[in-house]
Coordinates of C-alpha atoms in Angstrom, one line a residue:
Chain T
M708 CA 23.2 -4.9 -45.5
S709 CA 21.4 -3.9 -42.4
E710 CA 20.8 -0.4 -41.2
H711 CA 19.8 0.7 -37.7
K712 CA 17.8 3.8 -37.1
A713 CA 16.5 5.2 -33.8
F714 CA 14.0 8.1 -33.4
T715 CA 11.0 9.3 -31.4
C716 CA 7.5 8.5 -32.7
I717 CA 5.5 11.7 -33.3
I718 CA 2.1 10.1 -33.7
C719 CA 0.9 10.9 -30.2
P720 CA 2.2 12.7 -27.1
R721 CA 3.5 9.5 -25.6
G722 CA 6.6 9.8 -27.7
C723 CA 7.8 6.1 -28.0
R724 CA 11.4 5.6 -28.8
L725 CA 11.5 3.5 -31.9
V726 CA 14.3 1.4 -33.2
V727 CA 14.0 0.4 -36.9
E728 CA 16.2 -2.3 -38.5
V729 CA 16.2 -2.0 -42.3
Q730 CA 17.4 -5.1 -44.0
D731 CA 17.1 -5.8 -47.7
G732 CA 14.4 -3.2 -48.1
T733 CA 12.2 -4.4 -45.2
A734 CA 11.9 -2.5 -42.0
V735 CA 11.4 -4.1 -38.6
V736 CA 10.1 -1.7 -35.9
S737 CA 10.5 -2.2 -32.2
G738 CA 9.9 0.1 -29.2
N739 CA 6.4 1.0 -30.4
A740 CA 3.4 0.8 -28.0
C741 CA 0.8 0.6 -30.8
E742 CA 0.2 -0.4 -34.4
R743 CA 0.3 3.2 -35.5
G744 CA 3.9 3.4 -34.3
E745 CA 4.9 0.5 -36.4
V746 CA 3.4 2.1 -39.6
Y747 CA 5.1 5.4 -38.7
G748 CA 8.5 3.7 -37.9
R749 CA 8.5 1.9 -41.2
Q750 CA 7.7 5.0 -43.2
E751 CA 10.1 7.2 -41.2
A752 CA 13.0 4.8 -41.9
I753 CA 12.4 5.0 -45.7
M754 CA 11.1 8.5 -46.3
P755 CA 10.0 10.8 -43.4
L756 CA 6.6 12.4 -44.0
R757 CA 5.3 15.4 -42.0
S758 CA 2.1 17.4 -41.9
L759 CA 2.5 21.1 -42.8
T760 CA 0.7 23.7 -40.7
T761 CA 1.3 27.3 -41.6
T762 CA -0.6 30.5 -42.5
V763 CA -1.4 32.3 -45.8
R764 CA -2.0 35.9 -46.5
T765 CA -5.5 37.3 -46.6
S766 CA -6.9 40.5 -48.1
C767 CA -8.5 41.4 -44.7
A768 CA -6.6 44.0 -42.8
K769 CA -8.1 42.9 -39.5
R770 CA -7.1 39.3 -40.0
P771 CA -4.1 39.4 -42.2
R772 CA -3.4 35.6 -41.9
L773 CA -5.4 32.5 -42.2
P774 CA -4.1 29.3 -40.6
V775 CA -4.0 26.3 -43.0
H776 CA -3.0 22.7 -42.8
S777 CA -2.1 19.9 -45.2
S778 CA -4.8 17.3 -46.0
A779 CA -2.1 14.6 -45.8
D780 CA 1.5 14.3 -44.9
L781 CA 4.2 15.4 -47.3
P782 CA 7.9 14.6 -47.6
L783 CA 9.9 16.3 -44.8
A784 CA 12.5 17.2 -47.4
R785 CA 10.0 19.3 -49.4
L786 CA 8.5 21.4 -46.6
L787 CA 10.6 24.5 -47.3
E788 CA 9.7 24.2 -51.0
A789 CA 6.1 24.0 -50.0
M790 CA 6.4 27.1 -47.9
E791 CA 7.8 29.0 -50.8
A792 CA 4.9 28.0 -53.0
L793 CA 2.4 29.1 -50.3
D794 CA 4.1 32.5 -50.2
E795 CA 2.2 33.4 -53.4
V796 CA -1.2 32.7 -52.0
V797 CA -3.6 35.5 -50.9
V798 CA -7.1 34.5 -49.6
E799 CA -9.7 37.0 -50.9
I800 CA -12.9 35.1 -50.3
S801 CA -14.8 33.9 -47.2
L802 CA -14.0 30.3 -46.3
K803 CA -15.2 27.7 -43.8
C804 CA -12.9 25.7 -41.6
G805 CA -11.8 22.6 -43.7
E806 CA -12.4 24.2 -47.1
V807 CA -9.6 23.9 -49.7
V808 CA -7.3 26.9 -50.0
V809 CA -4.6 25.4 -52.3
T810 CA -5.2 22.3 -54.5
N811 CA -2.5 19.7 -55.2
L812 CA 0.5 21.5 -53.6
L813 CA 3.7 20.9 -55.5
Q814 CA 1.8 18.2 -57.5
L815 CA 2.1 16.0 -54.4
G816 CA -1.6 15.2 -54.3
V817 CA -1.9 17.1 -51.1
D818 CA -4.3 20.1 -50.6
M819 CA -4.0 22.9 -48.1
L820 CA -7.2 23.3 -46.0
A821 CA -8.4 26.3 -43.9
S822 CA -7.8 25.6 -40.2
D823 CA -10.5 28.2 -39.2
D824 CA -13.5 30.0 -40.5
F825 CA -12.6 33.2 -42.4
D826 CA -14.9 36.1 -43.1
C827 CA -13.2 38.3 -45.7
R828 CA -15.4 41.3 -44.6
E829 CA -14.5 40.9 -40.9
G830 CA -14.2 44.3 -39.2
S831 CA -15.4 46.3 -42.3
A832 CA -18.8 46.8 -40.8
N833 CA -17.5 48.8 -37.8
E834 CA -15.1 50.9 -39.7
Chain R
M1359 CA -24.3 53.6 -8.8
S1360 CA -25.2 52.0 -12.0
V1361 CA -27.4 48.9 -12.6
V1362 CA -26.3 45.6 -11.3
T1363 CA -26.8 42.6 -13.7
D1364 CA -27.3 39.2 -12.1
F1365 CA -26.3 35.8 -13.6
D1366 CA -26.4 32.3 -12.2
L1367 CA -22.9 31.7 -13.4
I1368 CA -20.1 33.7 -14.8
V1369 CA -17.0 32.3 -16.5
L1370 CA -13.8 34.3 -16.7
G1371 CA -12.0 33.6 -20.0
A1372 CA -13.2 32.3 -23.4
G1373 CA -10.3 30.1 -24.1
P1374 CA -10.7 26.3 -24.4
A1375 CA -11.3 26.1 -20.6
G1376 CA -13.9 28.9 -20.5
L1377 CA -15.8 27.7 -23.5
A1378 CA -16.0 24.1 -22.3
A1379 CA -17.0 25.2 -18.8
A1380 CA -19.9 27.3 -20.2
N1381 CA -21.1 24.6 -22.5
S1382 CA -21.0 22.1 -19.7
A1383 CA -22.9 24.3 -17.4
V1384 CA -25.8 24.8 -19.7
T1385 CA -25.9 21.1 -20.3
I1386 CA -26.8 20.7 -16.6
H1387 CA -29.7 23.1 -16.8
G1388 CA -30.7 24.8 -20.0
D1389 CA -32.3 27.8 -18.2
L1390 CA -29.2 28.7 -16.3
S1391 CA -28.1 32.3 -17.1
V1392 CA -24.4 32.1 -18.1
L1393 CA -22.1 34.9 -19.1
V1394 CA -18.5 34.5 -20.4
I1395 CA -16.2 37.4 -20.0
E1396 CA -13.2 37.6 -22.4
R1397 CA -10.3 40.1 -22.5
E1398 CA -9.6 39.6 -26.2
E1399 CA -11.6 40.5 -29.2
R1400 CA -12.2 36.9 -30.3
P1401 CA -12.9 33.8 -28.3
G1402 CA -10.5 30.8 -28.5
G1403 CA -7.7 31.9 -26.2
I1404 CA -4.2 30.9 -27.1
L1405 CA -5.5 28.2 -29.5
K1406 CA -6.1 31.0 -32.1
Q1407 CA -2.3 31.3 -32.6
C1408 CA -1.4 27.6 -32.1
I1409 CA -1.7 26.8 -35.8
H1410 CA 0.3 23.6 -35.4
D1411 CA -1.5 20.3 -35.1
G1412 CA -1.6 17.6 -32.4
F1413 CA -4.6 18.9 -30.4
G1414 CA -7.5 16.7 -29.6
L1415 CA -5.8 13.3 -29.8
V1416 CA -7.2 12.3 -26.4
R1417 CA -10.6 14.1 -26.6
Y1418 CA -11.6 13.6 -30.2
K1419 CA -9.1 10.8 -31.3
E1420 CA -8.2 13.2 -34.1
K1421 CA -5.2 15.3 -34.9
L1422 CA -6.5 18.9 -35.0
T1423 CA -4.8 22.3 -35.3
G1424 CA -5.4 24.8 -32.4
P1425 CA -8.0 26.9 -34.3
E1426 CA -9.9 23.7 -35.3
Y1427 CA -10.0 22.5 -31.7
A1428 CA -11.3 25.8 -30.5
R1429 CA -13.9 25.9 -33.2
R1430 CA -15.5 22.7 -31.9
D1431 CA -16.2 24.2 -28.5
L1432 CA -17.1 27.5 -30.1
A1433 CA -19.6 26.0 -32.5
E1434 CA -21.4 24.4 -29.5
F1435 CA -21.1 27.7 -27.5
E1436 CA -22.7 29.7 -30.4
A1437 CA -25.4 27.0 -31.0
R1438 CA -26.4 27.2 -27.3
G1439 CA -26.6 31.0 -27.5
I1440 CA -24.4 31.6 -24.5
Q1441 CA -23.7 35.2 -23.8
L1442 CA -20.1 36.5 -24.5
M1443 CA -18.8 39.8 -23.3
A1444 CA -15.6 40.3 -25.4
E1445 CA -12.9 43.0 -25.0
T1446 CA -13.8 43.2 -21.4
F1447 CA -11.6 43.4 -18.4
V1448 CA -12.5 42.4 -14.8
S1449 CA -11.2 45.1 -12.6
G1450 CA -12.5 43.9 -9.2
A1451 CA -14.2 41.0 -7.5
G1452 CA -15.8 40.6 -4.1
R1453 CA -18.7 39.2 -2.1
D1454 CA -22.1 40.5 -1.3
G1455 CA -23.9 38.0 1.0
D1456 CA -24.3 34.8 -1.1
W1457 CA -23.4 36.7 -4.3
I1458 CA -20.0 37.0 -5.9
T1459 CA -19.6 40.5 -7.4
L1460 CA -17.6 41.6 -10.3
V1461 CA -16.7 45.0 -11.7
C1462 CA -15.9 45.0 -15.5
V1463 CA -14.7 47.6 -17.9
N1464 CA -15.1 47.7 -21.6
R1465 CA -15.8 50.3 -24.4
D1466 CA -19.4 50.8 -23.1
G1467 CA -18.1 51.7 -19.6
I1468 CA -18.1 50.1 -16.2
H1469 CA -20.4 47.2 -15.4
Q1470 CA -21.5 45.8 -12.1
L1471 CA -22.3 42.1 -12.2
R1472 CA -23.3 39.5 -9.6
C1473 CA -23.3 35.7 -9.9
R1474 CA -24.0 32.7 -7.7
S1475 CA -21.0 30.8 -8.9
L1476 CA -17.8 31.8 -10.7
V1477 CA -15.6 29.8 -12.9
L1478 CA -12.0 31.0 -13.2
A1479 CA -10.7 30.0 -16.7
T1480 CA -8.1 32.6 -16.9
G1481 CA -5.3 30.4 -18.2
C1482 CA -1.6 31.1 -17.7
R1483 CA 1.0 33.7 -18.5
E1484 CA 4.5 33.3 -19.8
R1485 CA 7.5 33.9 -17.7
T1486 CA 9.5 36.8 -18.9
D1487 CA 13.3 37.6 -19.1
R1488 CA 13.1 39.5 -15.8
Q1489 CA 11.7 36.4 -14.1
V1490 CA 14.7 34.3 -15.2
F1491 CA 17.2 36.9 -14.2
I1492 CA 18.5 38.1 -17.5
H1493 CA 19.4 41.7 -16.6
G1494 CA 21.1 44.6 -18.3
D1495 CA 20.0 46.7 -21.3
R1496 CA 16.5 46.3 -22.7
P1497 CA 17.2 46.2 -26.5
A1498 CA 14.4 45.4 -29.0
G1499 CA 14.4 41.8 -30.1
I1500 CA 13.6 39.9 -26.8
Y1501 CA 10.3 38.1 -27.1
T1502 CA 8.5 35.4 -25.1
A1503 CA 7.8 32.4 -27.4
G1504 CA 4.0 33.1 -27.2
L1505 CA 4.5 36.7 -28.3
A1506 CA 6.7 35.7 -31.2
Q1507 CA 4.0 33.1 -32.1
A1508 CA 1.3 35.8 -32.1
L1509 CA 3.4 38.1 -34.3
V1510 CA 4.1 35.4 -36.9
N1511 CA 0.8 33.5 -36.9
L1512 CA -1.8 36.2 -36.3
H1513 CA -0.1 39.3 -37.7
G1514 CA 2.2 37.8 -40.4
L1515 CA 5.3 39.6 -39.0
L1516 CA 8.7 38.0 -38.6
P1517 CA 10.4 39.1 -35.3
G1518 CA 13.9 39.1 -36.8
R1519 CA 16.5 37.4 -39.0
R1520 CA 18.5 35.1 -36.7
A1521 CA 16.9 33.9 -33.5
L1522 CA 18.3 32.1 -30.4
I1523 CA 15.8 30.2 -28.3
L1524 CA 16.2 29.9 -24.5
G1525 CA 14.2 27.2 -22.9
S1526 CA 12.9 23.9 -24.3
G1527 CA 9.3 24.2 -23.4
D1528 CA 6.8 23.1 -26.1
I1529 CA 6.1 26.6 -27.4
G1530 CA 9.9 27.2 -27.7
L1531 CA 10.3 24.0 -29.7
I1532 CA 7.3 24.7 -31.9
M1533 CA 8.6 28.3 -32.6
A1534 CA 12.0 26.8 -33.6
R1535 CA 10.2 25.0 -36.4
R1536 CA 7.8 27.8 -37.2
L1537 CA 10.5 30.4 -37.5
T1538 CA 12.7 28.1 -39.7
L1539 CA 9.7 27.4 -42.0
E1540 CA 9.1 31.2 -42.3
G1541 CA 12.7 31.8 -43.3
M1542 CA 14.4 32.8 -40.1
E1543 CA 17.6 31.2 -39.1
V1544 CA 17.4 29.5 -35.7
A1545 CA 20.9 29.6 -34.1
G1546 CA 19.9 27.0 -31.5
V1547 CA 17.7 26.0 -28.6
Y1548 CA 19.3 26.1 -25.2
E1549 CA 18.0 24.7 -21.9
V1550 CA 19.4 25.3 -18.5
K1551 CA 18.1 22.0 -17.1
P1552 CA 19.8 18.7 -18.0
E1553 CA 16.7 17.5 -19.7
V1554 CA 14.2 18.9 -22.3
S1555 CA 11.1 20.6 -20.8
G1556 CA 8.8 19.9 -23.8
L1557 CA 7.4 16.7 -25.2
E1558 CA 9.8 14.3 -26.9
R1559 CA 7.8 14.3 -30.2
N1560 CA 8.3 18.1 -30.4
V1561 CA 12.1 17.6 -30.0
Q1562 CA 11.9 15.3 -33.0
Q1563 CA 9.5 17.1 -35.3
C1564 CA 10.5 20.7 -34.5
V1565 CA 14.2 20.6 -33.8
L1566 CA 15.9 17.4 -35.0
D1567 CA 13.9 17.5 -38.3
F1568 CA 15.5 20.8 -39.2
A1569 CA 18.9 20.1 -37.8
I1570 CA 18.6 22.9 -35.3
P1571 CA 21.3 22.7 -32.5
L1572 CA 19.8 21.7 -29.1
Q1573 CA 22.0 22.0 -26.1
L1574 CA 21.1 21.2 -22.5
S1575 CA 22.7 22.5 -19.2
T1576 CA 23.3 25.8 -21.0
T1577 CA 21.8 29.2 -20.4
V1578 CA 22.0 32.8 -21.6
T1579 CA 24.0 35.0 -19.1
R1580 CA 24.1 38.3 -21.0
V1581 CA 22.4 40.1 -23.8
F1582 CA 24.4 42.5 -26.0
G1583 CA 23.0 45.4 -28.0
K1584 CA 21.8 48.8 -27.1
N1585 CA 18.8 49.4 -29.5
R1586 CA 18.5 45.9 -30.9
V1587 CA 19.8 42.6 -29.7
E1588 CA 23.2 42.0 -31.4
A1589 CA 24.4 38.8 -29.6
V1590 CA 23.9 36.8 -26.4
E1591 CA 26.4 35.2 -24.1
L1592 CA 25.9 31.5 -23.5
C1593 CA 27.3 29.6 -20.5
R1594 CA 27.3 25.9 -19.6
V1595 CA 25.9 25.4 -16.1
D1596 CA 27.0 23.0 -13.3
A1597 CA 24.8 20.5 -11.5
A1598 CA 23.5 23.3 -9.3
M1599 CA 22.5 25.2 -12.5
Q1600 CA 25.2 27.8 -11.8
P1601 CA 26.8 29.3 -14.9
L1602 CA 30.5 28.3 -15.5
P1603 CA 32.1 31.6 -16.6
E1604 CA 35.0 29.8 -18.3
T1605 CA 32.6 28.2 -20.8
A1606 CA 31.1 31.6 -21.9
V1607 CA 30.7 32.0 -25.7
R1608 CA 29.2 34.9 -27.6
V1609 CA 26.6 34.0 -30.2
A1610 CA 25.4 36.6 -32.8
C1611 CA 21.6 36.9 -33.1
D1612 CA 19.1 39.7 -33.5
T1613 CA 16.3 37.9 -31.7
L1614 CA 16.1 36.1 -28.3
I1615 CA 13.1 34.0 -27.8
L1616 CA 12.2 32.8 -24.3
S1617 CA 10.3 29.6 -23.6
V1618 CA 11.0 29.5 -19.9
G1619 CA 7.8 28.4 -18.3
L1620 CA 4.2 29.3 -17.7
I1621 CA 2.5 30.5 -14.5
P1622 CA -1.2 30.1 -13.8
E1623 CA -3.0 33.5 -13.9
N1624 CA -4.8 34.1 -10.6
E1625 CA -5.1 37.8 -9.9
I1626 CA -8.8 37.7 -9.6
A1627 CA -8.7 34.5 -7.5
A1628 CA -6.4 36.3 -5.0
S1629 CA -8.9 39.1 -4.7
L1630 CA -11.6 36.6 -3.8
G1631 CA -9.5 35.0 -1.1
V1632 CA -8.9 31.8 -3.0
S1633 CA -5.9 30.1 -1.5
L1634 CA -3.2 29.0 -4.0
D1635 CA -1.0 25.9 -4.0
P1636 CA 2.7 27.0 -4.0
K1637 CA 3.6 23.9 -6.1
T1638 CA 1.1 24.6 -8.9
K1639 CA 0.7 28.3 -8.5
G1640 CA -3.0 27.7 -9.0
P1641 CA -5.9 27.4 -6.6
Y1642 CA -6.3 24.4 -4.3
V1643 CA -9.3 22.5 -5.7
D1644 CA -11.4 19.4 -4.9
Q1645 CA -12.4 16.9 -7.6
N1646 CA -15.3 19.2 -8.7
M1647 CA -12.7 21.9 -9.4
H1648 CA -14.2 23.8 -6.5
T1649 CA -11.6 26.1 -4.9
L1650 CA -11.5 26.5 -1.1
A1651 CA -13.6 29.6 -1.5
D1652 CA -17.3 28.5 -1.7
G1653 CA -18.8 29.2 -5.1
V1654 CA -15.5 29.8 -6.8
F1655 CA -14.5 27.1 -9.3
A1656 CA -11.3 27.0 -11.4
C1657 CA -10.2 24.9 -14.4
G1658 CA -7.6 24.5 -17.1
N1659 CA -4.2 26.2 -17.0
A1660 CA -5.4 28.6 -14.3
V1661 CA -5.2 25.6 -11.9
H1662 CA -2.0 24.0 -13.2
V1663 CA -0.3 24.2 -16.6
S1664 CA -1.4 21.2 -18.6
D1665 CA 0.7 19.5 -21.3
L1666 CA -2.4 18.9 -23.5
V1667 CA -5.4 21.0 -24.1
D1668 CA -7.5 17.9 -23.9
Y1669 CA -7.0 17.8 -20.1
V1670 CA -7.8 21.5 -19.9
S1671 CA -11.1 20.8 -21.5
E1672 CA -11.7 17.8 -19.3
S1673 CA -11.2 19.8 -16.1
A1674 CA -13.4 22.6 -17.5
V1675 CA -16.3 20.2 -18.2
V1676 CA -16.1 19.2 -14.5
A1677 CA -15.9 22.8 -13.3
G1678 CA -18.8 24.0 -15.4
A1679 CA -21.1 21.2 -14.3
A1680 CA -20.2 21.6 -10.7
A1681 CA -20.6 25.4 -10.8
A1682 CA -24.0 25.0 -12.5
R1683 CA -25.2 22.6 -9.7
Y1684 CA -23.8 25.0 -7.1
A1685 CA -25.7 28.0 -8.7
L1686 CA -28.9 26.0 -8.9
A1687 CA -28.7 25.1 -5.2
A1688 CA -28.2 28.8 -4.3
G1689 CA -30.6 29.9 -1.5
S1690 CA -30.9 26.5 0.0
A1691 CA -28.6 25.5 2.8
A1692 CA -25.2 24.8 1.3
R1693 CA -23.9 21.3 1.8
A1694 CA -20.7 21.5 3.9
R1695 CA -17.9 19.9 2.0
S1696 CA -15.9 17.1 3.6
L1697 CA -12.4 17.7 2.2
L1698 CA -9.7 15.2 2.5
P1699 CA -6.2 16.4 1.5
F1700 CA -3.7 14.3 -0.4
S1701 CA -0.3 13.8 1.1
S1702 CA 2.1 12.6 -1.6
S1703 CA 5.3 10.7 -1.2
G1704 CA 8.0 9.6 -3.6
P1705 CA 9.1 11.6 -6.7
V1706 CA 5.8 13.4 -7.2
L1707 CA 6.0 17.1 -8.2
Y1708 CA 2.3 17.8 -7.5
V1709 CA -1.2 16.3 -7.7
V1710 CA -4.4 18.0 -8.7
P1711 CA -7.0 18.1 -7.3
Q1712 CA -5.3 18.6 -3.9
Y1713 CA -8.5 17.6 -2.0
I1714 CA -11.2 15.0 -2.4
D1715 CA -14.7 16.1 -1.2
A1716 CA -15.8 12.8 0.3
G1717 CA -19.3 14.2 0.6
S1718 CA -19.6 14.4 -3.2
D1719 CA -20.9 11.6 -5.3
T1720 CA -18.5 12.3 -8.2
A1721 CA -15.5 10.3 -9.3
A1722 CA -12.2 12.2 -9.2
V1723 CA -9.9 12.6 -12.1
L1724 CA -6.4 13.1 -10.7
Y1725 CA -3.5 14.6 -12.6
F1726 CA 0.1 14.3 -11.4
R1727 CA 3.6 14.9 -12.6
S1728 CA 6.7 13.1 -11.5
S1729 CA 9.5 15.4 -10.1
R1730 CA 12.2 13.7 -12.2
T1731 CA 12.6 11.4 -15.2
I1732 CA 12.0 7.8 -14.1
E1733 CA 13.0 5.2 -16.7
Q1734 CA 12.4 2.2 -14.6
P1735 CA 9.0 0.7 -13.6
A1736 CA 7.1 2.7 -11.0
R1737 CA 3.9 2.1 -9.1
L1738 CA 1.4 4.6 -7.9
E1739 CA -0.8 3.8 -4.9
L1740 CA -3.7 5.8 -3.6
R1741 CA -4.7 5.0 -0.1
Q1742 CA -7.1 6.2 2.5
L1743 CA -5.2 6.7 5.8
A1744 CA -7.8 6.7 8.6
D1745 CA -6.8 9.1 11.3
G1746 CA -3.2 9.1 10.1
Q1747 CA -2.8 5.3 10.5
G1748 CA -0.9 3.7 7.7
G1749 CA -1.8 0.6 5.8
A1750 CA -5.5 1.4 5.4
A1751 CA -7.7 0.8 2.3
L1752 CA -5.9 0.8 -1.0
L1753 CA -8.2 2.7 -3.4
V1754 CA -6.3 2.7 -6.7
T1755 CA -3.0 1.4 -8.0
K1756 CA -1.4 1.9 -11.4
K1757 CA 1.9 1.0 -13.0
Y1758 CA 4.2 3.1 -15.2
A1759 CA 7.0 2.1 -17.5
V1760 CA 8.4 5.6 -17.9
L1761 CA 7.6 8.9 -16.2
R1762 CA 8.7 12.2 -17.4
P1763 CA 8.0 15.6 -15.7
P1764 CA 6.8 17.3 -19.0
E1765 CA 4.1 14.7 -19.3
M1766 CA 1.1 14.8 -17.1
E1767 CA -0.3 11.5 -15.8
R1768 CA -4.0 10.9 -15.3
V1769 CA -5.6 8.6 -12.8
V1770 CA -9.3 8.1 -12.0
L1771 CA -10.5 7.6 -8.4
P1772 CA -13.9 6.0 -9.0
A1773 CA -17.0 7.3 -7.4
A1774 CA -17.2 4.2 -5.3
A1775 CA -13.7 4.9 -3.8
V1776 CA -14.8 8.5 -3.1
S1777 CA -17.9 7.1 -1.2
A1778 CA -15.6 4.7 0.7
C1779 CA -13.7 7.7 1.9
R1780 CA -16.9 9.2 3.2
A1781 CA -17.1 6.6 6.0
F1782 CA -13.7 7.8 7.2
A1783 CA -14.2 11.5 6.7
S1784 CA -14.5 13.5 9.9
G1785 CA -17.6 15.5 10.6
S1786 CA -16.3 19.0 10.0
G1787 CA -13.7 18.0 7.4
H1788 CA -12.6 21.5 6.9
A1789 CA -9.3 22.1 5.0
D1790 CA -7.7 23.4 8.2
E1791 CA -8.2 20.1 10.1
P1792 CA -6.9 17.3 7.9
A1793 CA -8.0 14.6 10.3
N1794 CA -8.1 12.0 7.5
V1795 CA -5.6 12.0 4.7
L1796 CA -5.4 10.4 1.3
S1797 CA -2.0 9.3 0.4
L1798 CA -0.6 9.2 -3.1
A1799 CA 2.6 7.2 -3.1
L1800 CA 4.8 6.8 -6.1
T1801 CA 7.3 4.0 -5.6
V1802 CA 10.1 3.4 -8.1
E1803 CA 11.1 -0.3 -8.5
D1804 CA 14.6 -0.9 -7.2
T1805 CA 16.6 -2.2 -10.1
N1806 CA 19.8 -2.7 -8.1
E1807 CA 20.8 -6.3 -8.3

């Protein structure tokens, strides 16, 4: 049985329109302008993966949120579950951009990393 | 009056454009005195709240979040020890002989500053509900997409429970996803035009991924609610974008988010007599990002609203370097510019820069947008038209498979081509006397059999 899927590649701003034919478990990608589009198209047809970018709470009144991003893509279907898990997190220590905030989110083997430097004492000196 | 502080160069704005311009300026000459003035508390501009990824793909070949992208320029800025005046507003600008003068206000009081060259890196502002003619009561719950983004991403506050988004610009699409992830219900994204304003990939990953309704040729015609938004009225529009009253439907929501366009911010430019292009709403510039006012340079979204920050940075590097050279040459006789304007033909919305300084030795990076979606092959030709005669030297040609107005196209006019123009350029070459014209022609291939 053959399945036909069409979607926009999200790897770069070019936004190629991909068509993927899935036949007997193999996916054939067309419409892609580069190799990354082929890899993306094949994955997308089987199980869509997305990066997750969000914020977590901090203990600093002046900067109540720290932006974080996933170290790798996770299943699109589990993004809302991941958001719920991150609801519990409060950052109380200073961090550098790129440092791990949450390890092994939902046991998916993906970490959440700080997207910015964070100084937990920010603003306290002047107040 | 109080003490006047002199700088070689002042940059207005510490967003991605301002930081890159300042870094680029001190690369030209390490002893140059450079000051960056910023309205907000922290540098980084809008990138501070753009926590999503996709930044830097062109400049760094990496997928970065907004704060990470800003941090790269900021790290260099701090390492170079460039002076930043934060939480400072510029309240006036003028001229004093060869100097550009600024009056600034901050907690310490009023400051008088002078500089040899000025870089406008003031970014852009969002259009509001009043600018898209949504009238009536002013209940709480109406936000521009950028304001909603600041509330959620910087302050950790949700703007409401159920949102409707008007406009399909990138920030609107990104907020549709962001609000959904944070637990708000997004009733839908509605766009008055027959096509999406934002990038295709954002339609996919921000709207389709979460099964959010997206409807084109539809607009908000009324807002209901006295103290808080209770509902909005949606109408389909005809080909002339006029609402069709018989299609009106009422949709319940407590939040209306507007992503209806960005306008370059140029209030300071206006006070310095910098003339603005009605198409871009930003200053006319040459390839060195030099405005038509001598010594005043502009870059980034203050010139034209870019689709990618990477291009904002690229124009800022050019502006910073050129402003540094201008400042260093101060006192010596200024070289008169030999400005050739572009005349565009075909489905071209605008081209930036609008002028080529044929007297300059630098290559020109041109950005243009098509005025409509073109899905058949198109060809761009840049020509030098000597004294208005057609058919003269072809400088650059480029082919496109697809052109969409949301996506900016970039073309380089090599330094050699700029030099070639010099031979044609008239002596005075002032902007008011476009004796020689550069033509940018976009031709769509005729696919009719």
